[in-house]
């Protein structure tokens, strides 16, 4: 259940941003979640409901999740391919000399507040 | 009517923890304390490996151990019985430690005379790898019965590790475990990681691991 730990960190970050911007009540937090971040969106929103209720600033707010596609680059043939379908092996040339371009993000994109 | 404001943040959720971890590392450097974060799946032999390590090093380095678990204090008792200062941290259901939790543990553990602090993280190959604890070096144990393919299945754990101990190497003939393949898989994830086969129970290879750790502590404190 690392989703719970991640939720605590989101709330901490949101509290810091709220203090800097003099926000009193947050209505939504928009999160960018990479396809291969290893974070399960359903667990995350469940944990959010539970943990957010304990914070005056974010209680009742919505956690909106935007999924970012995972893309891997192949150093051998120089092409990119979708990670989820093909994993570490390049579907163009069959080489394993590849690395993740995008897809492991867990970013707070923006906060909606009054 | 109140208007909704949109505040653009664009910040990784881990950024705050990474910052706190870097601060902790800086403080540890000033105080001459080496913090090792030891991670692995449950049952791979973290506590047994630590007992061996402590036996080899405790006469030359002042060691303190933090045992992190969801519940119980069996590991802290085991370490205390091995003759080192140890404390038990309870994570309250969480699957990992972050930099703040590690700092709280260190505050309790260190009363000015610990040179090597070892954090035995929660048994888990996924979550502990995501949160920088502030440790100077990360070590992972992969035991033979788990299989040689674990670096492929849990890539982040092996990416963040400086050293991988392949434990229970004495039973390798009874399992489909190929040490060379395992080394290759670790290299694919992390070319810089050192792989040391050990058997914590018999002591095989543990000298090599202790030599590595001794050298890291010496470098950090010099």
Coordinates of C-alpha atoms in Angstrom, one line a residue:
Chain A
X1 CA 0.0 0.0 0.0
X2 CA 2.4 2.7 -1.0
X3 CA -0.6 4.7 -2.2
X4 CA -1.3 5.8 1.4
X5 CA 2.3 7.1 1.8
X6 CA 2.0 8.9 -1.5
X7 CA -1.3 10.5 -0.5
X8 CA 0.3 11.8 2.7
X9 CA 3.1 13.3 0.6
X10 CA 0.6 14.9 -1.8
X11 CA -1.3 16.5 1.2
X12 CA 2.0 17.8 2.6
X13 CA 2.9 19.4 -0.7
X14 CA -0.6 20.8 -1.2
X15 CA -0.4 22.3 2.3
X16 CA 2.9 24.0 1.5
X17 CA 1.5 25.4 -1.8
X18 CA -1.6 26.6 0.0
X19 CA 0.4 28.4 2.6
X20 CA 2.5 30.1 -0.1
X21 CA -0.6 31.2 -2.0
X22 CA -2.8 32.0 1.0
X23 CA -5.4 29.4 0.0
X24 CA -8.0 28.5 2.6
X25 CA -9.8 25.7 1.0
X26 CA -8.8 23.3 -1.8
X27 CA -11.5 21.9 -4.1
X28 CA -9.4 19.7 -6.3
X29 CA -5.9 18.4 -6.8
X30 CA -4.9 17.4 -10.3
X31 CA -2.3 14.6 -10.5
X32 CA -0.3 13.4 -13.5
X33 CA 0.3 9.7 -13.2
X34 CA 2.5 7.8 -15.6
X35 CA 1.3 4.5 -16.9
X36 CA 4.2 2.6 -15.4
X37 CA 4.5 4.7 -12.2
X38 CA 3.4 1.6 -10.2
X39 CA 0.7 3.6 -8.5
X40 CA -2.8 2.2 -8.7
X41 CA -5.3 5.0 -9.4
X42 CA -8.3 3.3 -7.6
X43 CA -6.3 2.7 -4.5
X44 CA -5.0 6.2 -4.6
X45 CA -8.4 7.8 -4.8
X46 CA -9.6 5.5 -1.9
X47 CA -6.7 6.5 0.2
X48 CA -7.3 10.2 -0.7
X49 CA -10.9 10.1 0.5
X50 CA -9.7 8.7 3.8
X51 CA -6.7 10.9 4.4
X52 CA -8.1 14.1 3.0
X53 CA -11.0 14.0 5.5
X54 CA -8.4 14.5 8.3
X55 CA -7.1 17.8 6.8
X56 CA -9.2 20.9 7.0
X57 CA -7.6 22.3 3.9
X58 CA -8.4 19.4 1.5
X59 CA -11.3 17.6 3.1
X60 CA -14.0 16.9 0.6
X61 CA -11.8 17.8 -2.3
X62 CA -11.5 15.7 -5.4
X63 CA -8.3 14.0 -6.6
X64 CA -8.3 14.2 -10.4
X65 CA -5.9 11.8 -12.1
X66 CA -4.6 12.4 -15.6
X67 CA -2.7 9.4 -17.1
X68 CA 0.5 10.1 -18.9
X69 CA 1.5 7.4 -21.5
X70 CA 4.6 5.4 -21.1
X71 CA 7.1 5.6 -24.0
X72 CA 10.4 3.8 -24.2
X73 CA 13.3 4.7 -26.5
X74 CA 15.6 2.2 -28.2
X75 CA 19.2 3.1 -28.3
X76 CA 19.9 0.5 -30.9
X77 CA 17.5 1.6 -33.7
X78 CA 16.7 5.1 -32.3
X79 CA 12.9 4.6 -32.3
X80 CA 10.3 5.1 -29.6
X81 CA 7.5 2.6 -28.8
X82 CA 4.7 2.2 -26.2
X83 CA 6.1 0.6 -23.1
X84 CA 3.0 -1.1 -21.7
X85 CA 2.6 -3.2 -24.9
X86 CA 6.2 -4.2 -25.4
X87 CA 8.1 -3.8 -22.1
X88 CA 11.9 -3.6 -22.2
X89 CA 12.3 -5.2 -25.7
X90 CA 12.1 -3.0 -28.7
X91 CA 9.3 -4.2 -31.1
X92 CA 11.1 -2.6 -34.1
X93 CA 14.5 -4.3 -33.8
X94 CA 14.2 -6.8 -30.9
X95 CA 16.9 -5.1 -28.9
X96 CA 16.9 -4.8 -25.1
X97 CA 19.1 -1.7 -25.0
X98 CA 16.2 0.6 -24.2
X99 CA 15.2 3.2 -21.6
X100 CA 12.0 4.8 -20.4
X101 CA 11.4 8.3 -21.9
X102 CA 8.2 9.0 -20.0
X103 CA 5.7 7.1 -17.9
X104 CA 6.9 6.9 -14.3
X105 CA 5.7 10.4 -13.3
X106 CA 3.8 11.1 -10.1
X107 CA 3.3 14.9 -10.4
X108 CA 1.0 17.4 -8.8
X109 CA 0.0 19.3 -11.9
X110 CA -2.3 21.9 -10.4
X111 CA -4.5 22.8 -7.4
X112 CA -8.0 24.2 -7.7
X113 CA -8.9 26.4 -4.7
X114 CA -11.2 29.1 -3.5
Chain B
X1 CA -19.6 34.1 -5.4
X2 CA -16.2 32.7 -4.8
X3 CA -14.1 32.2 -7.8
X4 CA -12.1 29.0 -8.3
X5 CA -8.4 29.7 -8.6
X6 CA -6.1 27.3 -10.4
X7 CA -2.6 27.2 -9.0
X8 CA -0.1 25.5 -11.3
X9 CA 2.3 23.3 -9.3
X10 CA 4.1 20.9 -11.7
X11 CA 6.0 19.2 -9.0
X12 CA 6.8 15.6 -8.4
X13 CA 5.1 14.1 -5.3
X14 CA 8.5 12.8 -4.3
X15 CA 10.3 16.2 -4.6
X16 CA 9.6 17.2 -1.0
X17 CA 10.9 13.9 0.4
X18 CA 13.9 14.1 -1.9
X19 CA 14.7 17.5 -0.5
X20 CA 14.4 16.4 3.1
X21 CA 16.5 13.3 2.4
X22 CA 19.3 15.5 0.9
X23 CA 19.2 17.7 4.0
X24 CA 19.5 14.7 6.2
X25 CA 22.4 13.3 4.2
X26 CA 24.2 16.7 4.5
X27 CA 23.8 16.7 8.3
X28 CA 25.0 13.1 8.5
X29 CA 28.1 14.1 6.6
X30 CA 28.8 16.9 9.0
X31 CA 28.3 14.7 12.0
X32 CA 30.4 11.8 10.5
X33 CA 27.6 9.3 10.5
X34 CA 27.2 6.8 7.7
X35 CA 23.6 5.7 7.2
X36 CA 23.0 2.4 5.3
X37 CA 19.5 1.6 4.0
X38 CA 19.0 -2.2 3.7
X39 CA 16.1 -3.3 1.7
X40 CA 14.7 -6.6 0.5
X41 CA 11.6 -8.8 0.3
X42 CA 10.4 -10.4 3.5
X43 CA 12.3 -13.5 4.5
X44 CA 15.4 -12.9 2.3
X45 CA 17.6 -12.7 5.4
X46 CA 18.0 -9.0 6.3
X47 CA 18.2 -9.6 10.0
X48 CA 20.5 -12.7 9.8
X49 CA 22.8 -10.8 7.4
X50 CA 22.9 -7.8 9.8
X51 CA 23.8 -10.1 12.7
X52 CA 26.8 -11.4 10.7
X53 CA 27.8 -7.9 9.7
X54 CA 27.6 -6.6 13.2
X55 CA 29.8 -9.6 14.5
X56 CA 32.5 -8.7 12.0
X57 CA 32.5 -4.9 12.4
X58 CA 31.3 -4.0 15.9
X59 CA 34.8 -4.0 17.5
X60 CA 36.1 -1.4 15.0
X61 CA 33.0 0.7 14.2
X62 CA 30.3 1.9 16.6
X63 CA 27.1 0.6 15.1
X64 CA 23.4 1.4 15.7
X65 CA 20.5 -0.4 14.0
X66 CA 17.0 0.8 13.3
X67 CA 14.5 -2.0 12.6
X68 CA 11.4 -0.8 10.6
X69 CA 8.4 -3.0 10.6
X70 CA 4.7 -2.7 10.5
X71 CA 4.4 -4.4 13.8
X72 CA 6.4 -6.4 16.5
X73 CA 9.8 -5.9 18.0
X74 CA 11.4 -9.3 17.2
X75 CA 14.1 -7.8 15.0
X76 CA 15.2 -5.2 17.4
X77 CA 15.4 -7.8 20.2
X78 CA 17.5 -10.0 17.8
X79 CA 19.9 -7.2 17.2
X80 CA 20.1 -6.2 20.8
X81 CA 21.0 -9.9 21.6
X82 CA 23.8 -9.6 18.9
X83 CA 25.2 -6.8 21.1
X84 CA 24.4 -3.6 19.2
X85 CA 22.3 -0.7 20.1
X86 CA 19.0 -1.1 18.3
X87 CA 15.6 0.5 18.2
X88 CA 12.3 -0.6 16.6
X89 CA 10.4 1.7 14.3
X90 CA 6.7 1.0 13.7
X91 CA 5.4 2.4 10.4
X92 CA 1.7 2.2 11.4
X93 CA 0.7 0.1 8.4
X94 CA 2.8 1.9 5.9
X95 CA 5.0 -0.2 3.6
X96 CA 8.1 2.0 3.6
X97 CA 10.1 4.7 5.5
X98 CA 10.5 8.2 4.2
X99 CA 13.2 10.8 5.1
X100 CA 11.2 12.3 8.0
X101 CA 10.5 8.9 9.6
X102 CA 14.2 8.0 9.2
X103 CA 15.2 11.3 10.9
X104 CA 12.9 10.6 13.9
X105 CA 14.5 7.1 14.2
X106 CA 18.0 8.5 14.0
X107 CA 17.2 11.1 16.7
X108 CA 16.3 8.3 19.0
X109 CA 19.2 6.0 18.0
X110 CA 22.1 8.4 18.0
X111 CA 23.4 9.8 21.3
X112 CA 26.6 11.0 19.8
X113 CA 28.6 7.8 19.5
X114 CA 27.2 6.0 16.4
X115 CA 29.4 5.9 13.3
X116 CA 27.4 3.5 11.3
X117 CA 23.7 3.6 11.4
X118 CA 21.9 0.8 9.6
X119 CA 18.2 1.1 8.7
X120 CA 16.5 -2.3 8.1
X121 CA 13.7 -1.1 5.9
X122 CA 10.2 -2.8 5.7
X123 CA 10.4 -6.1 3.8
X124 CA 9.1 -5.1 0.4
X125 CA 10.7 -4.8 -3.1
X126 CA 8.5 -2.0 -4.3
X127 CA 7.7 0.9 -2.1
X128 CA 10.9 1.4 -0.1
X129 CA 12.7 2.1 -3.4
X130 CA 10.5 5.0 -4.2
X131 CA 11.3 7.0 -1.0
X132 CA 14.8 8.3 -0.5
X133 CA 15.5 7.8 3.3
X134 CA 18.5 10.1 3.4
X135 CA 20.9 7.1 3.5
X136 CA 24.4 7.4 2.1
X137 CA 24.2 4.1 0.4
X138 CA 21.4 1.6 -0.4
X139 CA 21.8 -2.1 -0.3
X140 CA 19.4 -4.8 -1.4
X141 CA 19.3 -8.5 -0.5
X142 CA 18.0 -10.9 -3.1
X143 CA 17.8 -14.5 -1.8
X144 CA 18.2 -17.5 -4.1
X145 CA 14.7 -19.0 -3.5
X146 CA 13.2 -15.7 -4.8
X147 CA 14.6 -16.3 -8.3
X148 CA 17.2 -14.7 -10.5
X149 CA 14.6 -12.7 -12.4
X150 CA 13.7 -10.3 -9.6
X151 CA 15.8 -7.4 -11.0
X152 CA 13.6 -7.6 -14.1
X153 CA 10.4 -7.6 -12.1
X154 CA 11.3 -5.0 -9.6
X155 CA 13.5 -2.7 -11.6
X156 CA 13.4 0.4 -9.4
X157 CA 14.7 -1.4 -6.4
X158 CA 17.8 -2.5 -8.3
X159 CA 18.2 0.9 -9.9
X160 CA 18.6 2.6 -6.6
X161 CA 20.9 0.1 -5.1
X162 CA 24.7 0.5 -4.7
X163 CA 25.2 -3.1 -3.8
X164 CA 23.1 -6.3 -4.2
X165 CA 23.8 -9.2 -1.8
X166 CA 22.7 -12.5 -3.3
X167 CA 21.9 -14.4 -0.1
X168 CA 21.4 -18.1 0.6
X169 CA 23.9 -18.9 -2.1
X170 CA 24.5 -22.3 -0.5
X171 CA 21.2 -23.6 -1.7
X172 CA 21.6 -22.4 -5.3
X173 CA 22.1 -26.0 -6.7
X174 CA 18.6 -26.9 -5.4
X175 CA 16.8 -24.0 -7.2
X176 CA 16.7 -22.8 -10.8
X177 CA 18.9 -19.9 -9.9
X178 CA 21.6 -18.8 -12.3
X179 CA 24.0 -16.3 -10.6
X180 CA 25.5 -15.1 -13.9
X181 CA 22.0 -14.4 -15.3
X182 CA 21.1 -12.6 -12.1
X183 CA 24.3 -10.4 -12.4
X184 CA 23.4 -9.7 -16.0
X185 CA 19.8 -8.6 -15.0
X186 CA 21.2 -6.3 -12.2
X187 CA 23.7 -4.8 -14.7
X188 CA 20.8 -4.1 -17.2
X189 CA 19.1 -2.1 -14.5
X190 CA 22.1 -0.6 -12.9
X191 CA 25.6 -1.0 -14.4
X192 CA 27.2 0.5 -11.3
X193 CA 25.8 -1.9 -8.7
X194 CA 28.1 -4.3 -7.1
X195 CA 26.9 -7.9 -6.7
X196 CA 28.2 -10.0 -3.8
X197 CA 27.0 -13.6 -3.3
X198 CA 26.8 -14.5 0.4
X199 CA 25.4 -17.0 2.8
X200 CA 24.5 -15.2 6.0
X201 CA 23.9 -18.5 7.8
X202 CA 27.3 -20.0 7.2
X203 CA 29.2 -16.7 6.8
X204 CA 30.3 -17.4 3.2
X205 CA 31.0 -14.2 1.3
X206 CA 30.1 -12.0 4.3
X207 CA 33.8 -10.8 4.7
X208 CA 33.6 -9.3 1.2
X209 CA 30.4 -7.5 2.1
X210 CA 31.9 -6.3 5.4
X211 CA 35.0 -5.0 3.5
X212 CA 32.8 -3.0 1.1
X213 CA 30.9 -1.5 4.0
X214 CA 34.0 -0.7 6.0
X215 CA 35.5 1.1 3.0
X216 CA 32.3 3.1 2.4
X217 CA 32.1 4.2 6.1
X218 CA 35.8 5.1 6.0
X219 CA 35.4 7.2 2.9
X220 CA 32.3 9.0 4.2
X221 CA 33.9 9.9 7.5
X222 CA 37.3 11.0 6.0

